[in-house]
C-alpha cells in the first residue's frame, strides 16, 4: 500500500520491490496485483548481449595482466621490473571549455561544460572514450586480483541445492520459478500426485537486452501476462498467453508502464507515461481487441503527480493512485465493470488531495483500510472507514510512535499484517480483525531487512516473509498468525563463512545541530580493536524517505574478511526513524543529510574505529549526490569514494523543467527558479557547483607561510605518525559546511554511470570529472596524485544491466579500488603493491598483507 521513493524519484511499493527481488533469489513467483511498481532492481536484470567495459576486461588473463609476474618471466632485471610495474596510466586531459552564463533571479551561473548536453558532439564522444580507456588501463594490472575477488564472491553466492522450489498454491495450482543458465523460468503444476509441470515463460528465449519487468495471472488463472522492457527503458511491451490453449495471444500492448487485471478475466488496466517518463493515463484493454480500441479511464494533468494502478487484496476494486512526493489521492472502481455496454466505470475518490497528506487504500469486508499520515506529527497510522464515509469518521486502529514508520500492510480474511520500522530496525505485527488484538512477530534476526512473501491466498491464517541479513543469504519463513508458530522454509548460510567471528552493533551519533541522534549500524569482526587503524567503508542514501537497509551484500565479504568495518549511516532524508526523519533531510533541510554523514565520519575517527587515511565512502544515485557534496565539504576526512550513477548536477536538472522527472522532483529538492533563497541553498551544496578551484600562486603563498611557521606543521612521514595525528580531523563539520577548505588531501574517486540512464544523465558524471581535472589539477589532472576513474557503460541504465557474472566483476573492481587506495595505500594498483611487497620481503622488511 504505501509508497516509497526509488533511487531517483520513482514512486513504488516497497513490498512489491522486495517481492520482485526475493522471487529471483529464493524462487518465489510474482503473481500479485499491488498498487505500485518500479523497474526491477539491479539484482533482477536479465542477460544483456551488448559489449560493456566489463566484458572487454575479460580478455586480461591473470598472468598477462600482472606486470610484475609477466616481466619477471621475460627475464627483466629487478629494477626494470619495478619501473615497469610502477608505471601508472595517465588520466586524460580535461576537455575543451566553452564558457556559458545563465542568469536566474539575478544570479549568474557559469558552466564551461554545458556543451556536453549535445550527445552527438564528437568531442564528448572522444572524451568519454578517453576516460573509459584510462579506466581500463587503471584496472588492467589488477586483473589477477579482480579474478581472485570474483572467485571469492562467487563462493559467497553459492548455496546448497534445494530439492524443490518454494511454491505458492492458488486455485488448485502450485506456482513457482526456477533459475536456468539463461534466465528465470516461470512454472506451474496442478496440486495433485504426479502432476505435469507447465512452463509459463522461459525468459531465456527472450531477445537479448530484454528484461522481464512483471508477470501476473488473470483472476481466473486463465491468462498469463508478462511485461518486458529493453535495457535502460522504462516503458515496455505487455504480452498475453492463453493457459487453456497453451498459446500466446496475437495482441501486444506497447508503451506500458504498469498493469493490473480486472476480475472478469478479460480486462487489463494499464498506465502510459508522458515523454518525460511521468505515468499519467490509465487505459482499459479487453483481450481480443486492438490497442487502438482501448478506453481511456483516467488522465492526470498535474506534472508533479505519478499515476499508478493496483487492486485490493480481495480483488473487488481496482485502485488508481495519484501520488506526488508529498500527497496522495486514490480513486477506486469496480474491478468487475463491464465495458461491453459502452459505459465508463464510476470513479470514487476516497479522500480529496491535501498537501502533505499521503494515504493508501485496501479493502476487507465492508470497509476500506487506509494507511495515512493525516495527523499533526505526520506519523503513519492504519485507519478503518466505511464506504463513502468522510475522513473525520475514520477509526484509528494503530498509530506509529515517534521514531517509527508503518511502511506497508497486507490483508487476509482474519488478520492484517503490518510492516514497520522502529529505530531503523524492522518490526512485523499482526492485527486480528474480530478481536482487535495486536501482537508482534518475534523475528529470527535483530539486524535485518524484512520483505513480504508472495501471499496470494486471502483465506489463510499463515503468511510468508523473507528475511535478509548481513551474514546470510535471504531466508524465507512462514508464520501462523493464529497459533503464533514460525517455520523456517528456507535458510542458506554463507558458504565457508564462520559467522561466529562477525557481529552487528549499533551506535548513535549526536547530530551537528544537536536535534537528533544518528543511528549507525556497524558490521565487523568481533575481534575488532579501537586502535584507529581499521579500514572502514561508510554507506548511506538519505533521500526520498528511502532507508539504508541492513541486508546481504556480496561485495561486503571480501572487505569484512580483510578486517574492514562496514558502517551504515542512517542519516536524515531516509525514513529509518519515521516521517519526520525524512522531512528533516529534504528541501531547505537537505544539508542536514551531509552534516549527519560528516558527523558520523568524525565520530568513527574520534572514537578510534578508523582514521581519515583508512576511511572510504560509497553511494548510489541520490546517495552519489551525498558523496559528491561531502567530497567537496570535507575531502580531508576520506581516503576513497565510490559513486554509482550519481546525481551530481542538481542545479542543471532542477532549472530545466524539460528534463524527465524534474517537476516531480521539486517536492524533494526544491525549485531554484522560484526563489533566490532556494537557488542559493541548492547552489551551496550541489556537487558540480561547489568544486573548489586550485590557484597555484595562492598555494605558493600558503607554503611560504608554513615554511615560516605560521601554519600547521607538516604531516609526519611515517604511517604510524599519520595515523595518530589524524585521529582528530582538522576542522569540525559545522565550520566545514560553511567554508569548506581546499584541503591538501583529497580522496581517490571511482565514478560509474550509464548512457542509457533515463533518470540521471551520464553527462552529469562526465562534467563533474572534467571540472575536477581542470580545477583540481594537482590531484586529478594528468599529473595528479590521486586516482579519479570514470567508467561510462554504453548499455547501462539507472538500475544496472548484465548477468550476475557481470555484476560480480563490477563489484570486484570496486573492492580492488578500495583495497588499493585504503588498505594498501602507497602504490596505485594491486599489481604494483605485489611488486612492492616482493621488494620489501627481499629486503627483510614486513610487507603489507593482502
Short mmCIF file of C-alpha atoms in Angstrom, two decimals, residues 412-621:
data_model
loop_
_atom_site.label_atom_id
_atom_site.label_comp_id
_atom_site.label_asym_id
_atom_site.label_seq_id
_atom_site.Cartn_x
_atom_site.Cartn_y
_atom_site.Cartn_z
CA UNK A 412 -6.06 -11.57 4.88
CA UNK A 413 -9.54 -12.80 5.81
CA UNK A 414 -8.93 -12.87 9.58
CA UNK A 415 -5.72 -10.88 10.05
CA UNK A 416 -3.86 -7.84 8.84
CA UNK A 417 -0.04 -7.88 8.73
CA UNK A 418 1.69 -4.55 9.42
CA UNK A 419 5.29 -3.97 8.31
CA UNK A 420 7.09 -1.15 10.10
CA UNK A 421 10.46 0.21 11.18
CA UNK A 422 11.40 1.16 14.73
CA UNK A 423 14.76 2.79 15.39
CA UNK A 424 15.87 1.76 11.88
CA UNK A 425 15.07 -1.93 12.58
CA UNK A 426 12.15 -3.94 11.13
CA UNK A 427 9.00 -4.76 13.09
CA UNK A 428 6.18 -7.06 11.93
CA UNK A 429 2.82 -7.02 13.73
CA UNK A 430 -0.45 -8.93 13.29
CA UNK A 431 -3.87 -7.37 13.83
CA UNK A 432 -6.89 -9.65 14.41
CA UNK A 433 -9.99 -8.18 12.75
CA UNK A 434 -12.56 -9.75 15.08
CA UNK A 435 -10.93 -9.03 18.44
CA UNK A 436 -8.75 -6.05 17.58
CA UNK A 437 -5.80 -7.73 19.32
CA UNK A 438 -2.30 -6.93 18.09
CA UNK A 439 0.85 -8.98 18.61
CA UNK A 440 4.40 -8.62 17.27
CA UNK A 441 6.09 -11.39 15.35
CA UNK A 442 9.36 -12.49 17.01
CA UNK A 443 11.92 -12.11 14.24
CA UNK A 444 14.83 -14.57 13.93
CA UNK A 445 17.33 -11.71 13.49
CA UNK A 446 17.56 -8.24 15.02
CA UNK A 447 19.66 -6.56 12.31
CA UNK A 448 17.94 -7.39 9.04
CA UNK A 449 15.51 -6.31 6.33
CA UNK A 450 12.05 -7.88 6.09
CA UNK A 451 10.06 -8.31 2.89
CA UNK A 452 6.56 -9.67 2.29
CA UNK A 453 6.38 -13.02 0.56
CA UNK A 454 4.08 -13.92 -2.33
CA UNK A 455 0.93 -14.25 -0.24
CA UNK A 456 -1.84 -14.76 -2.76
CA UNK A 457 -4.21 -16.82 -0.59
CA UNK A 458 -6.72 -14.44 1.01
CA UNK A 459 -8.37 -17.13 3.17
CA UNK A 460 -5.26 -18.36 5.02
CA UNK A 461 -4.08 -17.54 8.56
CA UNK A 462 -0.42 -18.03 7.55
CA UNK A 463 1.84 -15.70 5.63
CA UNK A 464 5.35 -15.92 4.25
CA UNK A 465 8.04 -13.30 4.57
CA UNK A 466 11.68 -13.01 3.56
CA UNK A 467 14.48 -12.05 5.90
CA UNK A 468 17.65 -10.51 4.50
CA UNK A 469 20.54 -10.17 6.97
CA UNK A 470 24.19 -9.16 6.52
CA UNK A 471 25.72 -12.58 7.22
CA UNK A 472 23.32 -14.98 5.50
CA UNK A 473 21.54 -15.47 2.19
CA UNK A 474 17.95 -14.40 2.00
CA UNK A 475 15.79 -16.72 4.12
CA UNK A 476 12.08 -17.45 3.82
CA UNK A 477 9.83 -18.06 6.84
CA UNK A 478 6.16 -18.88 7.30
CA UNK A 479 4.27 -17.56 10.31
CA UNK A 480 0.90 -18.85 11.54
CA UNK A 481 -0.91 -15.83 12.94
CA UNK A 482 -3.47 -17.92 14.86
CA UNK A 483 -1.10 -20.37 16.57
CA UNK A 484 1.85 -17.92 16.57
CA UNK A 485 4.20 -20.61 15.29
CA UNK A 486 7.05 -19.78 12.90
CA UNK A 487 8.51 -22.26 10.43
CA UNK A 488 11.76 -21.81 8.51
CA UNK A 489 11.05 -22.75 4.91
CA UNK A 490 14.47 -21.96 3.52
CA UNK A 491 17.65 -20.81 5.24
CA UNK A 492 21.01 -20.63 3.47
CA UNK A 493 24.22 -19.97 5.44
CA UNK A 494 27.14 -18.33 3.65
CA UNK A 495 29.50 -20.86 2.09
CA UNK A 496 32.58 -21.36 4.32
CA UNK A 497 31.81 -18.31 6.49
CA UNK A 498 32.41 -18.70 10.20
CA UNK A 499 29.61 -16.43 11.32
CA UNK A 500 30.71 -16.64 14.94
CA UNK A 501 33.63 -14.34 14.07
CA UNK A 502 31.40 -11.45 12.94
CA UNK A 503 28.78 -9.27 14.54
CA UNK A 504 26.46 -6.30 14.04
CA UNK A 505 26.45 -3.45 16.52
CA UNK A 506 24.54 -0.19 16.78
CA UNK A 507 25.87 3.19 17.87
CA UNK A 508 24.15 6.57 17.95
CA UNK A 509 26.00 9.75 16.99
CA UNK A 510 24.77 13.22 18.08
CA UNK A 511 23.92 15.41 15.12
CA UNK A 512 25.79 18.65 14.49
CA UNK A 513 22.68 20.74 15.23
CA UNK A 514 22.01 18.82 18.46
CA UNK A 515 18.47 17.93 17.38
CA UNK A 516 18.94 14.24 16.66
CA UNK A 517 20.84 11.04 17.37
CA UNK A 518 22.01 9.43 14.12
CA UNK A 519 21.78 5.61 14.18
CA UNK A 520 24.79 3.83 12.70
CA UNK A 521 24.89 0.08 12.09
CA UNK A 522 28.38 -1.41 12.17
CA UNK A 523 29.34 -4.75 10.58
CA UNK A 524 32.74 -6.04 11.70
CA UNK A 525 34.78 -8.82 13.22
CA UNK A 526 34.22 -9.49 16.90
CA UNK A 527 37.96 -9.16 17.39
CA UNK A 528 37.98 -5.54 16.13
CA UNK A 529 40.13 -3.20 18.21
CA UNK A 530 39.56 0.53 18.67
CA UNK A 531 43.08 1.44 17.59
CA UNK A 532 42.17 3.98 14.92
CA UNK A 533 43.59 1.78 12.15
CA UNK A 534 40.62 -0.25 10.92
CA UNK A 535 39.82 0.29 7.24
CA UNK A 536 36.19 1.39 7.10
CA UNK A 537 33.57 1.78 4.38
CA UNK A 538 30.62 4.10 5.04
CA UNK A 539 27.38 3.74 3.10
CA UNK A 540 24.29 5.97 3.08
CA UNK A 541 21.46 7.16 0.84
CA UNK A 542 19.50 9.83 2.68
CA UNK A 543 16.79 10.90 0.23
CA UNK A 544 13.15 10.27 -0.79
CA UNK A 545 12.46 8.63 2.58
CA UNK A 546 14.34 5.50 1.45
CA UNK A 547 16.05 3.69 4.31
CA UNK A 548 19.61 2.36 4.19
CA UNK A 549 18.78 -1.30 4.67
CA UNK A 550 20.79 -3.73 6.77
CA UNK A 551 20.93 -6.54 4.26
CA UNK A 552 23.10 -9.07 2.47
CA UNK A 553 25.66 -7.57 0.06
CA UNK A 554 28.13 -9.92 -1.51
CA UNK A 555 30.65 -7.10 -2.08
CA UNK A 556 30.97 -6.61 1.69
CA UNK A 557 32.52 -10.02 2.34
CA UNK A 558 35.96 -9.51 0.74
CA UNK A 559 36.26 -6.40 2.91
CA UNK A 560 34.95 -7.93 6.14
CA UNK A 561 37.29 -10.89 5.77
CA UNK A 562 40.20 -8.45 5.45
CA UNK A 563 39.37 -6.65 8.68
CA UNK A 564 37.16 -3.85 7.37
CA UNK A 565 34.28 -2.21 9.19
CA UNK A 566 31.10 -1.54 7.19
CA UNK A 567 29.29 1.50 8.63
CA UNK A 568 25.69 2.04 7.52
CA UNK A 569 24.83 5.65 8.39
CA UNK A 570 21.06 6.12 8.73
CA UNK A 571 21.18 9.85 8.04
CA UNK A 572 18.25 12.23 7.82
CA UNK A 573 16.49 12.14 4.47
CA UNK A 574 15.71 8.44 4.88
CA UNK A 575 12.77 7.27 6.96
CA UNK A 576 14.50 4.92 9.42
CA UNK A 577 13.15 6.94 12.35
CA UNK A 578 9.82 7.90 10.83
CA UNK A 579 8.37 10.53 8.56
CA UNK A 580 9.88 13.45 10.49
CA UNK A 581 13.35 11.95 9.93
CA UNK A 582 12.68 12.15 6.19
CA UNK A 583 11.39 15.72 6.27
CA UNK A 584 14.44 16.86 8.20
CA UNK A 585 16.60 15.87 5.21
CA UNK A 586 14.79 17.37 2.22
CA UNK A 587 14.20 20.76 0.62
CA UNK A 588 15.61 23.53 2.85
CA UNK A 589 16.80 20.91 5.34
CA UNK A 590 18.86 18.96 2.81
CA UNK A 591 22.20 19.99 4.29
CA UNK A 592 21.31 18.01 7.41
CA UNK A 593 21.96 14.88 5.34
CA UNK A 594 25.53 15.97 4.61
CA UNK A 595 26.15 17.22 8.14
CA UNK A 596 24.93 13.90 9.56
CA UNK A 597 27.25 11.90 7.32
CA UNK A 598 30.22 14.09 8.21
CA UNK A 599 29.38 13.85 11.91
CA UNK A 600 29.28 10.06 11.71
CA UNK A 601 32.66 10.04 9.92
CA UNK A 602 34.18 12.31 12.56
CA UNK A 603 32.80 10.13 15.33
CA UNK A 604 34.26 6.98 13.79
CA UNK A 605 37.63 8.74 13.75
CA UNK A 606 37.42 10.27 17.22
CA UNK A 607 36.15 7.05 18.82
CA UNK A 608 39.11 5.10 17.46
CA UNK A 609 37.35 2.96 14.87
CA UNK A 610 39.43 4.33 11.99
CA UNK A 611 41.30 7.39 10.73
CA UNK A 612 40.97 9.54 7.60
CA UNK A 613 43.61 7.53 5.74
CA UNK A 614 41.58 4.38 6.34
CA UNK A 615 38.08 5.75 5.71
CA UNK A 616 36.13 5.29 2.46
CA UNK A 617 32.53 6.01 1.42
CA UNK A 618 30.10 4.81 -1.22
CA UNK A 619 26.70 5.98 -2.51
CA UNK A 620 24.27 5.34 -5.37
CA UNK A 621 22.15 7.88 -7.31
#
